[in-house]
CSV table of C-alpha atoms in Angstrom, one decimal:
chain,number,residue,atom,x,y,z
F,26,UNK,CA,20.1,104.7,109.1
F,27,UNK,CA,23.3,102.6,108.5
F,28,UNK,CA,23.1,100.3,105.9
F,29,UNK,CA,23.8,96.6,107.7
F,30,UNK,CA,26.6,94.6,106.4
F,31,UNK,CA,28.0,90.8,106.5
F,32,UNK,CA,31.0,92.4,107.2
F,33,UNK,CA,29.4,93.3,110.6
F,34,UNK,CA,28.9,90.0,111.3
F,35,UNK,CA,29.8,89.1,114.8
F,36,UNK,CA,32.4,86.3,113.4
F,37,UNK,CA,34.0,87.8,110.8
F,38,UNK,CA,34.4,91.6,112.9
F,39,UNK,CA,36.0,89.2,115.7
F,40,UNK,CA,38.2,87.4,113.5
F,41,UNK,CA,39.5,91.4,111.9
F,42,UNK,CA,39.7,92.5,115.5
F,43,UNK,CA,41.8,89.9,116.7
F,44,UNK,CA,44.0,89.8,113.8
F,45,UNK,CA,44.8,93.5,113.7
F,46,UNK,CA,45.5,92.9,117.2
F,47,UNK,CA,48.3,90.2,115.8
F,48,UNK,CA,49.5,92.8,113.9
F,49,UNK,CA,49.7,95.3,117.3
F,50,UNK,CA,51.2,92.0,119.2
F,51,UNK,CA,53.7,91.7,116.6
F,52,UNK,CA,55.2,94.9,116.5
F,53,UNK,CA,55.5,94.2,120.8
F,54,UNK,CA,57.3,90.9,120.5
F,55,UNK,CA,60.6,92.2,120.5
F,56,UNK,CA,59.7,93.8,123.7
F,57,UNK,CA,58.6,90.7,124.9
F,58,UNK,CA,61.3,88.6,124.3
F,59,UNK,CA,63.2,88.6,128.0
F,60,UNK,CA,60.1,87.7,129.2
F,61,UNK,CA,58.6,84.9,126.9
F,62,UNK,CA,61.9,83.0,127.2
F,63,UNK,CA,62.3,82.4,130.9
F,64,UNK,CA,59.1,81.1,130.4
F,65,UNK,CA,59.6,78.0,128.0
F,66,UNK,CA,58.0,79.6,124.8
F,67,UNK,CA,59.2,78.9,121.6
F,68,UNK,CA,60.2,82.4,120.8
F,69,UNK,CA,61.7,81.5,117.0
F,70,UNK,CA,58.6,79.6,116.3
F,71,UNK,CA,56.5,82.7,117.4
F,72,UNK,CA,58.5,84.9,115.5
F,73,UNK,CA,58.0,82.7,112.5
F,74,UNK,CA,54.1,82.2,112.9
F,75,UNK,CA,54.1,86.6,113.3
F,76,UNK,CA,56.3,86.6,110.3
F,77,UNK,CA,53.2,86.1,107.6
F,78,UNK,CA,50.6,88.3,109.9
F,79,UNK,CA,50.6,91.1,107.5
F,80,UNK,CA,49.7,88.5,104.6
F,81,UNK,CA,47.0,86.9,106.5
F,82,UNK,CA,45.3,90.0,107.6
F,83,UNK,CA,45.3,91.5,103.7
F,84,UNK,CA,43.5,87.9,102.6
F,85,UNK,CA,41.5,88.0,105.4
F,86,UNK,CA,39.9,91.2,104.8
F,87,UNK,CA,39.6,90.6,101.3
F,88,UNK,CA,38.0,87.4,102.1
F,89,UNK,CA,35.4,89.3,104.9
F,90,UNK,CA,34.5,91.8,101.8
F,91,UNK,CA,33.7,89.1,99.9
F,92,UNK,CA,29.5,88.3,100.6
F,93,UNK,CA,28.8,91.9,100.7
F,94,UNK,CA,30.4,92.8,97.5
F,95,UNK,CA,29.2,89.6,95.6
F,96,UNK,CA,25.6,90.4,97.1
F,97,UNK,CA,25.7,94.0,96.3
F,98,UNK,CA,26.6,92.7,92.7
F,99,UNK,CA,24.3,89.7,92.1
F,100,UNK,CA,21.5,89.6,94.8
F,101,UNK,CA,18.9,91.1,92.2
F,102,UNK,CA,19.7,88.8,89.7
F,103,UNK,CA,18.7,85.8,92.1
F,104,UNK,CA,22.3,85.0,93.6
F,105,UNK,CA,23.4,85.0,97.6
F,106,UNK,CA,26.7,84.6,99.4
F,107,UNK,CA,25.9,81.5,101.6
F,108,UNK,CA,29.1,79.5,103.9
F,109,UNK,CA,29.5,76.9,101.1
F,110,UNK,CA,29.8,79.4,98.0
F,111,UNK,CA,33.1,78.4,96.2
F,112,UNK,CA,34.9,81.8,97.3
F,113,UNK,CA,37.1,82.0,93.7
F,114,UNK,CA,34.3,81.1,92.0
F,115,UNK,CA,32.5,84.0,93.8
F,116,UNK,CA,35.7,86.5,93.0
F,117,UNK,CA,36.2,85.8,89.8
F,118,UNK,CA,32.3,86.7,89.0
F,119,UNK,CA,33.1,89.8,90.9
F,120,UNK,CA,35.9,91.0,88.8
F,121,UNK,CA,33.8,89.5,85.4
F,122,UNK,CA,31.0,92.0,87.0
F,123,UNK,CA,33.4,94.9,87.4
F,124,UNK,CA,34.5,94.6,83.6
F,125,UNK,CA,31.1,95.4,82.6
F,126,UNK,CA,30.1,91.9,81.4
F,127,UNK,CA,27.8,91.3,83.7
F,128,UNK,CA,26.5,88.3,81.5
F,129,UNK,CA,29.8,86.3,81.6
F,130,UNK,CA,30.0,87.4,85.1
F,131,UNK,CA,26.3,85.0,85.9
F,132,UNK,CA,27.9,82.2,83.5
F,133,UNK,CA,30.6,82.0,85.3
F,134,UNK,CA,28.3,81.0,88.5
F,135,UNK,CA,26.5,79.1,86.1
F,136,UNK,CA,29.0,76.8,85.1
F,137,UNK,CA,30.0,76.2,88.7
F,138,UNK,CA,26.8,74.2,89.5
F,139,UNK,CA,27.5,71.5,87.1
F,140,UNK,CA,25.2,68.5,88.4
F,141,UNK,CA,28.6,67.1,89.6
F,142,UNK,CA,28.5,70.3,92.6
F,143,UNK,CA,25.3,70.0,93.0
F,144,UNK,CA,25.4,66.1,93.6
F,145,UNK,CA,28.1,67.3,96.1
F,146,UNK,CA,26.1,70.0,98.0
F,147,UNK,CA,22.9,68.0,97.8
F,148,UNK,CA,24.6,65.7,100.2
F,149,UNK,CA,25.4,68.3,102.6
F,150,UNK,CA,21.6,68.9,102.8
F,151,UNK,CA,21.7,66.2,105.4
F,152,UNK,CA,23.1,68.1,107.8
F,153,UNK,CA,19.2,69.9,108.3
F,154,UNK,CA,16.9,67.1,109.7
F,155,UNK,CA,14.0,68.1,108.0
F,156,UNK,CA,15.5,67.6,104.5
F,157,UNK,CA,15.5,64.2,105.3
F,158,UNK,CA,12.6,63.0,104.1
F,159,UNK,CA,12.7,65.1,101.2
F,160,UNK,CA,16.1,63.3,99.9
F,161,UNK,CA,14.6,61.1,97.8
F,162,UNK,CA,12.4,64.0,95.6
F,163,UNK,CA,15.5,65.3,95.6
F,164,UNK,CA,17.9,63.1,94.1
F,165,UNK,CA,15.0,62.6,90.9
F,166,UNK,CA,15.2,66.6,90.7
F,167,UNK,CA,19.0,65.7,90.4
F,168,UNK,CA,18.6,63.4,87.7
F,169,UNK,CA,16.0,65.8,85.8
F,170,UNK,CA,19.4,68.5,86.3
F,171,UNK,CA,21.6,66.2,84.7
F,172,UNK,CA,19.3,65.1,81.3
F,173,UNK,CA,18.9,68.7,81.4
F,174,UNK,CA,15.2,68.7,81.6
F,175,UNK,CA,14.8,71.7,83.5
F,176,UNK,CA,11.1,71.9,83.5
F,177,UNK,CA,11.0,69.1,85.3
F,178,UNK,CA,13.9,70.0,88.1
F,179,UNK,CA,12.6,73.9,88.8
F,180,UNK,CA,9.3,73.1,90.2
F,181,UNK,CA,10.6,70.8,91.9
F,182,UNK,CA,13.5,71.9,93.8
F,183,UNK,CA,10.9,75.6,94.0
F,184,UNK,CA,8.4,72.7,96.1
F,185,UNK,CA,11.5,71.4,97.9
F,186,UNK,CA,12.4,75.5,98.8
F,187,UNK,CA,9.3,76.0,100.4
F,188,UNK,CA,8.2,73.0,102.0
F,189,UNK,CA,11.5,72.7,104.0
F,190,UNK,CA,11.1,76.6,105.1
F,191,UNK,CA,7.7,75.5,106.4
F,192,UNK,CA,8.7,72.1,108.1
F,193,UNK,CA,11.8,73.7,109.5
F,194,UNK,CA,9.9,77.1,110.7
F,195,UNK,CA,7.0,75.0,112.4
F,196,UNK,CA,4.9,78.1,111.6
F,197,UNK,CA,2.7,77.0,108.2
F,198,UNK,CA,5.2,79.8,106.4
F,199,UNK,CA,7.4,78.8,103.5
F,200,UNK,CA,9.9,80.2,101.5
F,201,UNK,CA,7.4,82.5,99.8
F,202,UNK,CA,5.1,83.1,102.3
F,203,UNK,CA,4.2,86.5,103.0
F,204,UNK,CA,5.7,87.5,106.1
F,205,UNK,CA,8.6,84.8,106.3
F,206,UNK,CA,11.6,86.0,107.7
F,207,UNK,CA,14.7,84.0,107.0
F,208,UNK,CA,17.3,86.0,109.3
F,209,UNK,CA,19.6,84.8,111.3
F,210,UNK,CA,22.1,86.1,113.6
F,211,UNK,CA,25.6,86.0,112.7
F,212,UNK,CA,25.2,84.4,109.0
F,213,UNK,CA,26.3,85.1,106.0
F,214,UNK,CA,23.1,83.4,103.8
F,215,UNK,CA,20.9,84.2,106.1
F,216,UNK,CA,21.5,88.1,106.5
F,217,UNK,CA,18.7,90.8,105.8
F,218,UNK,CA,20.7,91.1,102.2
F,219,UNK,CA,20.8,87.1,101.7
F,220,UNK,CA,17.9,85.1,101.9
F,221,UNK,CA,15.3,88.0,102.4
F,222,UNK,CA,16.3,89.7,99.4
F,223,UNK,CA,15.8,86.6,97.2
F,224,UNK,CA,12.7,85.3,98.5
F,225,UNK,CA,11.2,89.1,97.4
F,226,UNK,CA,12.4,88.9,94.1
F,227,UNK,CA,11.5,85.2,93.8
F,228,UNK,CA,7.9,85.9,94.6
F,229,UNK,CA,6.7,88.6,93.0
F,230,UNK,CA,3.9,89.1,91.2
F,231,UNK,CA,3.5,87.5,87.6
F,232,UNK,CA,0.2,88.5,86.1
F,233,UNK,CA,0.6,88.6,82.1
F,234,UNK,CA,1.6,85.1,80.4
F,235,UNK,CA,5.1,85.4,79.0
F,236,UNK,CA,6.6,83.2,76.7
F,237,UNK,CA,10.0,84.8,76.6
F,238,UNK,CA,13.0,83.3,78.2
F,239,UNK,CA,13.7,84.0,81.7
F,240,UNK,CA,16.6,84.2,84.3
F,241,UNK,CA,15.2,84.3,87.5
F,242,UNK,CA,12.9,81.8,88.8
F,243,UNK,CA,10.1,84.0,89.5
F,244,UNK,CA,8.2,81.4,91.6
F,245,UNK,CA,4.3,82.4,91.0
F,246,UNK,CA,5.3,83.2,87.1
F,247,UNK,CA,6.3,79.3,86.9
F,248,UNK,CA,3.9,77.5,89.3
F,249,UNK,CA,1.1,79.2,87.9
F,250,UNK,CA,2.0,78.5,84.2
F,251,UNK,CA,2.6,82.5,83.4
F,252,UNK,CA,6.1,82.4,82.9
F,253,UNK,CA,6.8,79.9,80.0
F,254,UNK,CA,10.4,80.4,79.4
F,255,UNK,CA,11.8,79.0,82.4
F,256,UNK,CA,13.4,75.8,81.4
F,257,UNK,CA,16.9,76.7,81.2
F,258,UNK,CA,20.5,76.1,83.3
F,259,UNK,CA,20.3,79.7,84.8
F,260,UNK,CA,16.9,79.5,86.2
F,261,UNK,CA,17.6,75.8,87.9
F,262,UNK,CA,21.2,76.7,89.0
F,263,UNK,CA,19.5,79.8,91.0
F,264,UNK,CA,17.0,77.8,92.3
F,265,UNK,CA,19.7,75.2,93.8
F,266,UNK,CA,21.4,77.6,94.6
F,267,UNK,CA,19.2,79.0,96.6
F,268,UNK,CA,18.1,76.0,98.5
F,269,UNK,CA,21.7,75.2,99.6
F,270,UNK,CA,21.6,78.9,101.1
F,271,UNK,CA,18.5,78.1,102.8
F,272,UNK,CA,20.6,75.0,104.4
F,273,UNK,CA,22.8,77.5,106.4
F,274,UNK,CA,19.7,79.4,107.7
F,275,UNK,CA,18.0,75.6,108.5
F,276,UNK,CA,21.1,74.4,111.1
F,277,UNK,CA,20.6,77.7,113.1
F,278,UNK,CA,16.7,77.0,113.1
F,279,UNK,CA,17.0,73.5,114.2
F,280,UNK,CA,19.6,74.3,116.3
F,281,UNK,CA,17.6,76.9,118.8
F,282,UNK,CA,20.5,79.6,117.4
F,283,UNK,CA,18.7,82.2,115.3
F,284,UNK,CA,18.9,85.0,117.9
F,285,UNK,CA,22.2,86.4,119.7
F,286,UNK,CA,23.6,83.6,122.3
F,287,UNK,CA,25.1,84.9,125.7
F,288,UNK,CA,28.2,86.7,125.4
F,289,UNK,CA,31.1,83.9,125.7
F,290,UNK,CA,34.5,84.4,127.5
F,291,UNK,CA,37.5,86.0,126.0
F,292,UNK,CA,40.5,84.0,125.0
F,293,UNK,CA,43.8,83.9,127.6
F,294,UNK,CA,47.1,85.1,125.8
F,295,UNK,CA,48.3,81.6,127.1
F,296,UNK,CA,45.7,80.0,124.5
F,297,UNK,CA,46.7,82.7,121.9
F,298,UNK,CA,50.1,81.9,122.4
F,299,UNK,CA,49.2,78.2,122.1
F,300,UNK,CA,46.7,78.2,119.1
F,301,UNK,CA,49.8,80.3,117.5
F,302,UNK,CA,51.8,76.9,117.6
F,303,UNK,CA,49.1,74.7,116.8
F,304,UNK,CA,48.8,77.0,113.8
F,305,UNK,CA,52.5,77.1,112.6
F,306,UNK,CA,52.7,73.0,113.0
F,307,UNK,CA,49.5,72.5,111.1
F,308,UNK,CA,50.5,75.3,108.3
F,309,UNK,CA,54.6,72.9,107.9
F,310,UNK,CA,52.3,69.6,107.7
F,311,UNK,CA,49.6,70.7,105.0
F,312,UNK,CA,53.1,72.7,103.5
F,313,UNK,CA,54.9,69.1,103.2
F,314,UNK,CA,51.8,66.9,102.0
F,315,UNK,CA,52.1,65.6,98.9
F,316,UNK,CA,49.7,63.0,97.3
F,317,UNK,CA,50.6,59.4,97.5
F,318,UNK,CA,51.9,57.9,94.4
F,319,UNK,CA,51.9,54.7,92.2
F,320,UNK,CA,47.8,54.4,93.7
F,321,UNK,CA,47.2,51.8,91.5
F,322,UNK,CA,43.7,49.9,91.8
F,323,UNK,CA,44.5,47.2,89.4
F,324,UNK,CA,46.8,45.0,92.0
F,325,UNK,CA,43.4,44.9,94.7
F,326,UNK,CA,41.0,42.3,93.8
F,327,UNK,CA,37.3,42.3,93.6
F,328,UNK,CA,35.9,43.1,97.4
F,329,UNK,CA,39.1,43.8,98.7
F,330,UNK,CA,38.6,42.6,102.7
F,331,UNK,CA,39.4,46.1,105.3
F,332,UNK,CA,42.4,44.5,106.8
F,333,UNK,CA,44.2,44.2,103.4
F,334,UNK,CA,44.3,47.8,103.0
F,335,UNK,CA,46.6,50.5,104.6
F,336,UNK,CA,45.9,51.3,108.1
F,337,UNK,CA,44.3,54.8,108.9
F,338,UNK,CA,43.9,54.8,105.0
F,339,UNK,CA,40.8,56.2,103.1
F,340,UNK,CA,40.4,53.1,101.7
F,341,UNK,CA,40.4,50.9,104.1
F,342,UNK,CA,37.5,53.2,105.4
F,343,UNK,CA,35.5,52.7,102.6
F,344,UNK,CA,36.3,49.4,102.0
F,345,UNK,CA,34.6,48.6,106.2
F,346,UNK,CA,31.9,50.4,104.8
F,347,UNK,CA,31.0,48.4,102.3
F,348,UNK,CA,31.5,45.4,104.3
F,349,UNK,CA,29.0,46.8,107.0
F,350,UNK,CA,26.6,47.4,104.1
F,351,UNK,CA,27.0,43.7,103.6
F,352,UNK,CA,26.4,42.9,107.1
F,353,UNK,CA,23.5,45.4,107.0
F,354,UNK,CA,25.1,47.1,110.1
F,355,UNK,CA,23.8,50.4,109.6
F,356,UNK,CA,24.8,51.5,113.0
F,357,UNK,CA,28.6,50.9,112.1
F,358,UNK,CA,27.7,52.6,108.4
F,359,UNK,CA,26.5,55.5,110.2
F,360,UNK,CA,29.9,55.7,112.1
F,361,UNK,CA,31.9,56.2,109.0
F,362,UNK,CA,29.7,59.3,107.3
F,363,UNK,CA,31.0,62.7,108.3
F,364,UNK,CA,29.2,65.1,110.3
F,365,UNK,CA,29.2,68.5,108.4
F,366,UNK,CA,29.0,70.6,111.2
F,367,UNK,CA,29.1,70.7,115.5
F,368,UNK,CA,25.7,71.7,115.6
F,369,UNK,CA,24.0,69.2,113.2
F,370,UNK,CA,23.2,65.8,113.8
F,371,UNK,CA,25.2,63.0,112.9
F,372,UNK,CA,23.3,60.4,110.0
F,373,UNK,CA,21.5,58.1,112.2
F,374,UNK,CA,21.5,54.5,111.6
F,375,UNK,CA,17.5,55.2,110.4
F,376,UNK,CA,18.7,57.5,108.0
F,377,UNK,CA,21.3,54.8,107.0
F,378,UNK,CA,18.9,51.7,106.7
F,379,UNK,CA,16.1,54.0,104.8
F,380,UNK,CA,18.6,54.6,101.8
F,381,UNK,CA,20.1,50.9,101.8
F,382,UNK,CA,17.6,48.4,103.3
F,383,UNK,CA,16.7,47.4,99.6
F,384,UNK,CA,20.0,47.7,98.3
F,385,UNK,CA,22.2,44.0,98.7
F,386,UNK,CA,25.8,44.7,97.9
F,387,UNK,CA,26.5,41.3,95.6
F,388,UNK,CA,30.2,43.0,94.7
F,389,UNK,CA,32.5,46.0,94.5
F,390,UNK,CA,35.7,46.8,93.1
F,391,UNK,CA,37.8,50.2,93.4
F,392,UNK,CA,39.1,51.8,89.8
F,393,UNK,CA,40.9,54.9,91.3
F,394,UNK,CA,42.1,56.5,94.1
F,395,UNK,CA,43.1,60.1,93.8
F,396,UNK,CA,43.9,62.0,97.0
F,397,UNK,CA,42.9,65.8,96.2
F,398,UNK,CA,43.8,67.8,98.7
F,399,UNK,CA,45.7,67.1,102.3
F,400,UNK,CA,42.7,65.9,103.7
F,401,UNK,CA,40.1,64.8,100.7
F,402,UNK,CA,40.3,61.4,99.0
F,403,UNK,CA,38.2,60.4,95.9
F,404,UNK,CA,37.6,56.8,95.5
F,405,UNK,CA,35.7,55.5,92.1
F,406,UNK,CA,34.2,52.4,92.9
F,407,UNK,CA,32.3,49.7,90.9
F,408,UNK,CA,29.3,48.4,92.8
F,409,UNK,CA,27.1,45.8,91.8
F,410,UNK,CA,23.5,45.3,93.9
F,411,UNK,CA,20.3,43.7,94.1
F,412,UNK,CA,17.2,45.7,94.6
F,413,UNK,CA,13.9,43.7,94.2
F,414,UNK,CA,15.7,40.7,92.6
F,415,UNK,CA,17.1,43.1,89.6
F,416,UNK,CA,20.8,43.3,89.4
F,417,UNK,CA,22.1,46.8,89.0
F,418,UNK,CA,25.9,47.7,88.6
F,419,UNK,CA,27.0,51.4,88.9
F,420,UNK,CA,29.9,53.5,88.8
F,421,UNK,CA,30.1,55.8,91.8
F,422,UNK,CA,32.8,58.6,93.4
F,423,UNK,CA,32.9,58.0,97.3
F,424,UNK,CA,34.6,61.7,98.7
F,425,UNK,CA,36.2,60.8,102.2
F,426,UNK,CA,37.2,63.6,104.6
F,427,UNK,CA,40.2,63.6,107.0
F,428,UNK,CA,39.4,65.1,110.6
F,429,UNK,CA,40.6,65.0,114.0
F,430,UNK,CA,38.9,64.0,117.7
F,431,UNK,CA,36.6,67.5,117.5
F,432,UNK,CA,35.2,66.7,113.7
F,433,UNK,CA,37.9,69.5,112.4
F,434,UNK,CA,39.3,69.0,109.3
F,435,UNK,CA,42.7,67.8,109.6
F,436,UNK,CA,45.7,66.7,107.8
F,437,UNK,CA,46.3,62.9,106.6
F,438,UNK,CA,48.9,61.6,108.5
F,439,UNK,CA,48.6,63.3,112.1
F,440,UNK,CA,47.8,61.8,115.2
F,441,UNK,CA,44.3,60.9,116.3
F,442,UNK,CA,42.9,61.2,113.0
F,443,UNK,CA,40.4,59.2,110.8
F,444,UNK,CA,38.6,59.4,107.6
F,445,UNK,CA,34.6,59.5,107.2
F,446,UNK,CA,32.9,59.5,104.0
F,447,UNK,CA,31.2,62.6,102.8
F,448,UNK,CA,29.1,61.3,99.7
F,449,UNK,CA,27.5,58.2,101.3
F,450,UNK,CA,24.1,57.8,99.3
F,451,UNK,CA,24.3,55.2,96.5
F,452,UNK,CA,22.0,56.0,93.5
């Protein structure tokens, strides 16, 4: 029997198919020419967008080779492609792997989880509903991550692992239970060589105390106190890293889209044609950005009011944000935090009001504003709150995302955009 593959996967063999047939289209455009002409189309721009296909294809298939070849690699040693795996992070492992240092391949994955990435993908957890209520455990597992008090965080991110399988599931099975199955159709994490594989090697049998050092977090071994050495980086970093595979798996679940959907209709050449141009003029935008200069925070005063600030500006976002939080309008808060995906849920207002209801913004002051990519801002803020009558003042990095009308991340600058904040709890 054939072995199955990610690179099978419904949406990645689409995207090869229908850039190979590009590649077919290009070699026809000449030919096509007398015709496309007549008919309004841009036939310069077309042969421009055509002009990279060969390029595109070559990444792309490297890119589609990429989950099986990392899982083929690292799935017995406790890591998984999932969607939000840092793909260079992921290839450079790869190549560490196929130097024989398997070692520096793992520390190299290792290092990327610094408790500033996992802050980061911790937030996207809120895209699965029924991690909700498990935020707050969470965030102190977080904390334990950062002191570096690992036998604190494992257990506790292990409890989180299986008690979200089992709330999400509706079927008293966690993420160890025998007989669990945490497929998916068409995902990358939650393949039979993702998640399955992990969750075998993650539970097995731990009979004999050892008080060795251990890289895997061999769940029984460490609940059951047989497994003594498991307070280290490695260990924690596989066990986050396997609960922000398990999120990928979670959306389908909640979403009713585990199984195969009805087959959908084939896109017109007209829309080809279209999404071709839409292509090129997004590819010249993110091509001219360049990051705003002389962003300097010193000239904005304490609580800086929105309508001081730039229109359509990251800032200004943030800055109506804060002034909801004053207002304690979590409905408007809400309205600002981006929605990770088209099938989750946006953060209700509940969700909102739960995480600041005790928190009174007394005062808050931007100290930097570095725009990272085309469409990612970084804002350090200084925030001063009560909670309970005690006065707390922290330093905290707001991430704001740039997207157009559909939730698509977008370039600063073009129409119909706006910016929502992507790491919106305070602690």
């Amino acid at each position: 029997m054939k072995k199955k593959r990610i690179i099978h996967n419904h949406s990645i063999s689409k995207n090869l198919k229908e850039i190979e047939g590009l590649r077919a289209l290009k070699m026809l455009l000449p030919l096509a020419k007398p015709i496309l002409v007549p008919l309004g189309v841009d036939y310069k721009g077309l042969k421009d967008s055509f002009s990279k296909i060969d390029s595109i294809h070559d990444q792309m298939k490297k890119l589609a080779t990429l989950p099986d070849r990392f899982n083929d690699i690292f799935s017995d040693l406790g890591w998984i492609m999932y969607d939000m795996m840092n793909v260079e992070v992921a290839e450079s492992a790869i190549q560490m792997a196929a130097m024989g240092n398997i070692e520096s391949a793992e520390a190299i994955i290792v290092e990327h989880y610094s408790s500033e990435q996992v802050e980061w993908q911790l937030n996207t957890m809120l895209g699965v509903k029924a991690f909700y209520e498990r935020m707050t455990l969470a965030k102190l597992a977080l904390i334990d991550y950062k002191e570096e008090r690992y036998h604190a965080c494992v257990p506790v991110v292990l409890a989180l692992l299986d008690g979200l399988v089992n709330h999400v599931g509706k079927q008293n099975r966690g993420f160890f239970a025998e007989g669990a199955d945490l497929s998916a159709w068409d995902s990358i994490a939650a393949h039979d060589t993702g998640l399955n594989k992990i969750v075998e090697l993650f539970k097995k049998s731990r009979k004999k105390t050892n008080s060795n050092s251990i890289t895997i977090p061999y769940r029984n071994g460490i609940v059951h106190g047989m497994d003594l050495g498991y307070a280290n980086k490695i260990v924690a970093a596989k066990c986050w890293a396997a609960l922000f595979a398990t999120r990928e798996w979670a959306i389908k679940y909640e979403n009713d889209q585990i199984g195969k959907p009805p087959p959908t209709e084939d896109i017109s050449w007209s829309k080809l044609f279209e999404q071709l141009r839409q292509d090129e003029t997004n590819k010249r935008a993110l091509e001219a950005w360049k990051p705003r200069e002389n962003l300097n925070c010193s000239t904005l005063s304490d609580n800086p009011p929105p309508e001081n600030l730039p229109q359509d500006s990251p800032e200004r976002t943030l800055a109506q944000y804060f002034s909801f939080w004053r207002q304690k309008n979590y409905g408007h808060m809400s309205k600002l935090i981006h929605k990770w995906s088209s099938i989750s849920d946006s953060i209700s207002p509940a969700q909102v009001k739960r995480e600041y209801y005790n928190k009174m913004l007394t005062k808050y002051q931007f100290t930097s504003i570095t725009d990272n990519a085309a469409a990612i801002t970084i804002i350090g803020s200084s925030i001063e709150f009560t909670t309970n009558s005690q006065i707390f003042s922290i330093d905290f990095e707001f991430r704001l995302i740039c997207i157009d009308q559909n939730g698509e991340i977008a370039t600063r600058g073009e129409a119909k955009t706006s910016w929502k904040i992507i790491s919106w709890c305070v602690y």
